[in-house]
mmCIF file of C-alpha atoms in Angstrom:
data_model
loop_
_atom_site.group_PDB
_atom_site.id
_atom_site.type_symbol
_atom_site.label_atom_id
_atom_site.label_comp_id
_atom_site.label_asym_id
_atom_site.label_seq_id
_atom_site.Cartn_x
_atom_site.Cartn_y
_atom_site.Cartn_z
ATOM 1 C CA GLU A 532 0.000 0.000 0.000
ATOM 2 C CA ASP A 533 1.342 3.407 -0.988
ATOM 3 C CA LYS A 534 2.099 5.735 1.872
ATOM 4 C CA VAL A 535 2.889 9.440 2.205
ATOM 5 C CA VAL A 536 3.848 10.781 5.635
ATOM 6 C CA GLN A 537 4.222 14.439 6.487
ATOM 7 C CA SER A 538 5.876 16.025 9.493
ATOM 8 C CA PRO A 539 5.327 17.927 11.590
ATOM 9 C CA LEU A 540 1.527 17.819 11.615
ATOM 10 C CA SER A 541 1.396 21.379 12.885
ATOM 11 C CA LEU A 542 3.824 24.217 13.332
ATOM 12 C CA VAL A 543 3.619 27.719 14.771
ATOM 13 C CA VAL A 544 6.275 30.274 13.789
ATOM 14 C CA HIS A 545 6.764 34.028 13.898
ATOM 15 C CA GLU A 546 6.794 36.228 10.842
ATOM 16 C CA GLY A 547 10.230 36.300 9.278
ATOM 17 C CA ASP A 548 11.162 32.771 10.375
ATOM 18 C CA THR A 549 12.275 30.108 7.900
ATOM 19 C CA VAL A 550 10.404 26.804 8.007
ATOM 20 C CA THR A 551 11.032 23.349 6.577
ATOM 21 C CA LEU A 552 8.191 20.931 6.001
ATOM 22 C CA ASN A 553 8.921 17.260 5.475
ATOM 23 C CA CYS A 554 7.333 14.595 3.319
ATOM 24 C CA SER A 555 8.457 10.978 3.108
ATOM 25 C CA TYR A 556 6.931 8.449 0.768
ATOM 26 C CA GLU A 557 6.723 4.763 -0.018
ATOM 27 C CA VAL A 558 5.226 4.483 -3.478
ATOM 28 C CA THR A 559 5.533 1.647 -5.967
ATOM 29 C CA ASN A 560 6.958 2.771 -9.328
ATOM 30 C CA PHE A 561 7.448 6.331 -8.150
ATOM 31 C CA ARG A 562 6.762 8.943 -10.818
ATOM 32 C CA SER A 563 6.426 12.278 -9.058
ATOM 33 C CA LEU A 564 5.715 14.117 -5.838
ATOM 34 C CA LEU A 565 3.432 17.126 -5.592
ATOM 35 C CA TRP A 566 3.016 19.913 -3.058
ATOM 36 C CA TYR A 567 -0.217 21.847 -2.535
ATOM 37 C CA LYS A 568 -1.179 24.787 -0.332
ATOM 38 C CA GLN A 569 -4.670 24.842 1.188
ATOM 39 C CA GLU A 570 -6.040 27.941 2.824
ATOM 40 C CA LYS A 571 -9.752 28.162 3.565
ATOM 41 C CA LYS A 572 -10.815 26.535 0.352
ATOM 42 C CA ALA A 573 -9.371 24.662 -2.615
ATOM 43 C CA PRO A 574 -5.853 23.242 -2.433
ATOM 44 C CA THR A 575 -3.702 25.081 -4.946
ATOM 45 C CA PHE A 576 -0.767 23.529 -6.742
ATOM 46 C CA LEU A 577 2.740 24.584 -5.712
ATOM 47 C CA PHE A 578 5.305 22.188 -7.167
ATOM 48 C CA MET A 579 5.696 18.876 -8.932
ATOM 49 C CA LEU A 580 9.042 17.126 -8.496
ATOM 50 C CA THR A 581 10.243 14.241 -10.582
ATOM 51 C CA SER A 582 14.042 14.423 -10.515
ATOM 52 C CA SER A 583 16.238 13.983 -7.513
ATOM 53 C CA GLY A 584 18.349 16.896 -6.356
ATOM 54 C CA ILE A 585 16.796 19.555 -8.570
ATOM 55 C CA GLU A 586 15.315 22.421 -6.602
ATOM 56 C CA LYS A 587 12.061 23.993 -7.697
ATOM 57 C CA LYS A 588 11.613 27.587 -6.617
ATOM 58 C CA SER A 589 8.811 30.105 -6.578
ATOM 59 C CA GLY A 590 9.497 33.306 -4.702
ATOM 60 C CA ARG A 591 10.108 32.471 -1.050
ATOM 61 C CA LEU A 592 9.060 28.854 -1.505
ATOM 62 C CA SER A 593 11.357 26.089 -2.684
ATOM 63 C CA SER A 594 11.246 22.320 -2.750
ATOM 64 C CA ILE A 595 13.629 19.496 -3.412
ATOM 65 C CA LEU A 596 13.325 15.746 -3.831
ATOM 66 C CA ASP A 597 15.666 12.990 -2.654
ATOM 67 C CA LYS A 598 14.748 9.792 -4.495
ATOM 68 C CA LYS A 599 17.414 7.761 -2.740
ATOM 69 C CA GLU A 600 16.125 8.563 0.748
ATOM 70 C CA LEU A 601 12.484 8.812 -0.417
ATOM 71 C CA PHE A 602 11.635 12.241 0.891
ATOM 72 C CA SER A 603 10.985 15.805 -0.105
ATOM 73 C CA ILE A 604 11.167 19.089 1.774
ATOM 74 C CA LEU A 605 9.315 22.340 1.285
ATOM 75 C CA ASN A 606 11.138 25.444 2.502
ATOM 76 C CA ILE A 607 9.537 28.794 3.144
ATOM 77 C CA THR A 608 11.855 31.691 3.911
ATOM 78 C CA ALA A 609 10.907 35.009 5.531
ATOM 79 C CA THR A 610 7.442 33.685 6.408
ATOM 80 C CA GLN A 611 4.421 35.995 6.294
ATOM 81 C CA THR A 612 0.986 35.646 7.871
ATOM 82 C CA GLY A 613 -0.349 34.859 4.392
ATOM 83 C CA ASP A 614 1.693 31.671 4.426
ATOM 84 C CA SER A 615 -0.606 30.288 7.142
ATOM 85 C CA ALA A 616 -2.236 27.256 5.549
ATOM 86 C CA ILE A 617 -2.253 23.493 5.402
ATOM 87 C CA TYR A 618 0.525 22.196 3.151
ATOM 88 C CA LEU A 619 -0.215 18.896 1.459
ATOM 89 C CA CYS A 620 2.192 16.454 -0.095
ATOM 90 C CA ALA A 621 1.004 13.780 -2.545
ATOM 91 C CA ALA A 622 2.268 11.101 -4.902
ATOM 92 C CA PRO A 623 0.504 9.219 -7.713
ATOM 93 C CA SER A 624 -0.285 5.596 -7.012
ATOM 94 C CA ALA A 625 1.342 2.973 -9.249
ATOM 95 C CA GLY A 626 -0.522 2.404 -12.508
ATOM 96 C CA SER A 627 -3.113 5.013 -11.645
ATOM 97 C CA TYR A 628 -3.854 8.712 -11.837
ATOM 98 C CA GLN A 629 -5.109 8.976 -8.299
ATOM 99 C CA LEU A 630 -2.946 10.755 -5.752
ATOM 100 C CA THR A 631 -2.129 9.440 -2.298
ATOM 101 C CA PHE A 632 -2.009 12.395 0.080
ATOM 102 C CA GLY A 633 -0.212 12.887 3.354
ATOM 103 C CA LYS A 634 -2.217 14.208 6.308
ATOM 104 C CA GLY A 635 -0.828 17.686 5.796
ATOM 105 C CA THR A 636 1.178 20.140 7.874
ATOM 106 C CA LYS A 637 -0.806 23.004 9.378
ATOM 107 C CA LEU A 638 1.423 26.065 9.423
ATOM 108 C CA SER A 639 0.455 29.070 11.502
ATOM 109 C CA VAL A 640 2.507 32.260 11.117
ATOM 110 C CA ILE A 641 1.950 34.792 13.886
ATOM 111 C CA PRO A 642 2.909 38.474 13.670
ATOM 112 C CA ASP B 577 -7.539 29.244 -15.806
ATOM 113 C CA VAL B 578 -8.984 25.846 -15.025
ATOM 114 C CA LYS B 579 -12.167 26.105 -13.074
ATOM 115 C CA VAL B 580 -13.655 23.341 -10.968
ATOM 116 C CA THR B 581 -16.985 24.381 -9.520
ATOM 117 C CA GLN B 582 -18.795 22.650 -6.699
ATOM 118 C CA SER B 583 -22.455 23.487 -6.493
ATOM 119 C CA SER B 584 -22.682 24.199 -2.772
ATOM 120 C CA ARG B 585 -20.214 25.640 -0.300
ATOM 121 C CA TYR B 586 -22.192 24.550 2.768
ATOM 122 C CA LEU B 587 -24.906 21.939 3.066
ATOM 123 C CA VAL B 588 -26.925 20.718 6.041
ATOM 124 C CA LYS B 589 -28.879 17.489 5.695
ATOM 125 C CA ARG B 590 -30.746 15.088 7.963
ATOM 126 C CA THR B 591 -29.822 11.477 8.617
ATOM 127 C CA GLY B 592 -31.338 9.202 5.991
ATOM 128 C CA GLU B 593 -31.670 11.864 3.308
ATOM 129 C CA LYS B 594 -30.335 11.287 -0.187
ATOM 130 C CA VAL B 595 -27.669 13.886 -0.926
ATOM 131 C CA PHE B 596 -26.251 14.977 -4.268
ATOM 132 C CA LEU B 597 -22.964 16.853 -4.513
ATOM 133 C CA GLU B 598 -22.283 18.265 -7.953
ATOM 134 C CA CYS B 599 -18.974 19.152 -9.569
ATOM 135 C CA VAL B 600 -18.345 20.734 -12.954
ATOM 136 C CA GLN B 601 -15.017 21.413 -14.669
ATOM 137 C CA ASP B 602 -14.466 23.561 -17.730
ATOM 138 C CA MET B 603 -11.140 22.285 -19.066
ATOM 139 C CA ASP B 604 -12.200 19.110 -20.848
ATOM 140 C CA HIS B 605 -10.289 16.974 -18.334
ATOM 141 C CA GLU B 606 -10.726 13.227 -18.599
ATOM 142 C CA ASN B 607 -10.139 12.432 -14.921
ATOM 143 C CA MET B 608 -12.363 13.551 -12.085
ATOM 144 C CA PHE B 609 -12.129 12.703 -8.399
ATOM 145 C CA TRP B 610 -14.061 12.982 -5.163
ATOM 146 C CA TYR B 611 -12.129 13.260 -1.900
ATOM 147 C CA ARG B 612 -13.259 13.817 1.639
ATOM 148 C CA GLN B 613 -11.100 15.706 4.092
ATOM 149 C CA ASP B 614 -11.282 15.204 7.849
ATOM 150 C CA PRO B 615 -9.068 16.654 10.591
ATOM 151 C CA GLY B 616 -6.257 14.270 11.441
ATOM 152 C CA LEU B 617 -7.059 11.977 8.496
ATOM 153 C CA GLY B 618 -6.130 14.158 5.546
ATOM 154 C CA LEU B 619 -7.625 13.707 2.080
ATOM 155 C CA ARG B 620 -9.076 10.309 1.301
ATOM 156 C CA LEU B 621 -10.242 9.251 -2.133
ATOM 157 C CA ILE B 622 -13.864 8.150 -2.397
ATOM 158 C CA TYR B 623 -14.290 7.544 -6.145
ATOM 159 C CA PHE B 624 -12.719 8.626 -9.365
ATOM 160 C CA SER B 625 -13.651 8.535 -13.029
ATOM 161 C CA TYR B 626 -11.367 8.477 -16.061
ATOM 162 C CA ASP B 627 -14.070 8.757 -18.701
ATOM 163 C CA VAL B 628 -17.789 9.271 -19.169
ATOM 164 C CA LYS B 629 -19.781 6.498 -17.491
ATOM 165 C CA MET B 630 -16.554 4.996 -16.075
ATOM 166 C CA LYS B 631 -15.878 4.911 -12.348
ATOM 167 C CA GLU B 632 -13.384 3.352 -9.986
ATOM 168 C CA LYS B 633 -13.602 2.923 -6.224
ATOM 169 C CA GLY B 634 -11.110 4.786 -4.149
ATOM 170 C CA ASP B 635 -10.077 4.040 -0.586
ATOM 171 C CA ILE B 636 -13.407 4.710 1.144
ATOM 172 C CA PRO B 637 -16.331 4.127 -1.273
ATOM 173 C CA GLU B 638 -18.750 2.632 1.263
ATOM 174 C CA GLY B 639 -21.951 4.641 1.576
ATOM 175 C CA TYR B 640 -21.286 6.591 -1.610
ATOM 176 C CA SER B 641 -21.979 6.269 -5.316
ATOM 177 C CA VAL B 642 -21.070 8.456 -8.275
ATOM 178 C CA SER B 643 -22.393 9.397 -11.669
ATOM 179 C CA ARG B 644 -20.596 10.712 -14.744
ATOM 180 C CA GLU B 645 -23.028 11.118 -17.608
ATOM 181 C CA LYS B 646 -21.156 14.020 -19.205
ATOM 182 C CA LYS B 647 -17.427 14.641 -19.373
ATOM 183 C CA GLU B 648 -17.574 17.918 -17.490
ATOM 184 C CA ARG B 649 -19.783 16.782 -14.620
ATOM 185 C CA PHE B 650 -19.110 14.318 -11.796
ATOM 186 C CA SER B 651 -21.705 13.799 -9.083
ATOM 187 C CA LEU B 652 -21.263 12.241 -5.672
ATOM 188 C CA ILE B 653 -24.352 10.642 -4.150
ATOM 189 C CA LEU B 654 -24.931 9.750 -0.534
ATOM 190 C CA GLU B 655 -27.778 7.256 -0.783
ATOM 191 C CA SER B 656 -28.776 7.572 2.879
ATOM 192 C CA ALA B 657 -26.746 10.190 4.696
ATOM 193 C CA SER B 658 -25.316 9.322 8.095
ATOM 194 C CA THR B 659 -23.667 11.482 10.744
ATOM 195 C CA ASN B 660 -20.252 9.941 10.045
ATOM 196 C CA GLN B 661 -20.440 11.415 6.551
ATOM 197 C CA THR B 662 -20.204 14.917 7.979
ATOM 198 C CA SER B 663 -17.062 16.186 6.298
ATOM 199 C CA MET B 664 -15.476 18.526 3.759
ATOM 200 C CA TYR B 665 -15.894 17.097 0.250
ATOM 201 C CA LEU B 666 -13.447 18.135 -2.435
ATOM 202 C CA CYS B 667 -13.834 17.529 -6.141
ATOM 203 C CA ALA B 668 -10.818 17.583 -8.451
ATOM 204 C CA SER B 669 -9.981 17.047 -12.103
ATOM 205 C CA SER B 670 -6.868 16.311 -14.132
ATOM 206 C CA LEU B 671 -5.692 15.578 -17.639
ATOM 207 C CA TRP B 672 -5.244 12.008 -18.825
ATOM 208 C CA SER B 673 -1.470 12.092 -19.102
ATOM 209 C CA ALA B 674 1.364 9.921 -17.872
ATOM 210 C CA THR B 675 3.490 12.985 -17.169
ATOM 211 C CA ASN B 676 0.975 15.295 -15.611
ATOM 212 C CA GLU B 677 -0.635 14.246 -12.369
ATOM 213 C CA LYS B 678 -1.521 17.789 -11.325
ATOM 214 C CA LEU B 679 -4.985 17.990 -9.806
ATOM 215 C CA PHE B 680 -7.199 21.060 -9.946
ATOM 216 C CA PHE B 681 -9.539 21.311 -6.981
ATOM 217 C CA GLY B 682 -12.925 22.859 -6.399
ATOM 218 C CA SER B 683 -13.558 25.043 -3.353
ATOM 219 C CA GLY B 684 -15.118 22.216 -1.389
ATOM 220 C CA THR B 685 -18.532 21.470 0.099
ATOM 221 C CA GLN B 686 -18.777 21.372 3.881
ATOM 222 C CA LEU B 687 -21.530 18.834 4.554
ATOM 223 C CA SER B 688 -23.143 18.510 7.970
ATOM 224 C CA VAL B 689 -25.457 15.551 8.569
ATOM 225 C CA LEU B 690 -27.660 15.993 11.624
#
C-alpha cells in the first residue's frame, strides 16, 4: 500500500522565520511528488518534483526531492501571515492517476 | 484558468436523506475525483472517473456512489446520509497524461449531517 507521511503535523512560527516541512513516501513505481497549499478553500498547486536533487523555486518557496532517501522538503523563507495554511504532499499511485495524500502540515505564522 | 466548480459551499442534511454533490469542470479533463477531508485523516479518495460512465472505487467508497453522464460533470451521491459522513468534500480534475498528475480542486462542500 502506498504511503505518504508528512511532518510535523502542525507548526507555529513568527513572521520572518524560515520553516522546513517534510514529506516521506513509499510508493511503488514512483513517478512524481506534488506539493499543494490549502487555505480556507481549494488546495492550490505549488510544485511537482520528478528528478532527484533539482530544486524547484517560486518566490520564497522552494522544494527538493531525494529519491534515494524517499523524501521531499518544502522550505519557506521570511514567512508571512499569508503563508498560514495546510501544506499537502502527494504522490501518484502505481498504474493510476489517483494521488495518495499525506495528512498535511498546518502552518500558523503569527505576527 | 482551469475552473472546478462545486455546487454548494455549505450543506446541512438530515440522517437518511439522499444527498447529491455536484462538480463541474471547464477544461475538458478526462479524470475527475471525489475526496473527503477530515481533521487528522487528511484527504481520502472516495471515487474517481477516467471517462464518461466509467468509475473506480477509491479508498473509502462505502456509503457513496457516483455518476458521470457528461465529461464535465461528476456527481457524488450519498444514498442515505449518516452522521459519520459529515465532512469537507473536495472535487478535483486532471488531464489524462502519464506525465501530468496535477490535480485542480474545487472550493469544497462542507456537509453537515444531523
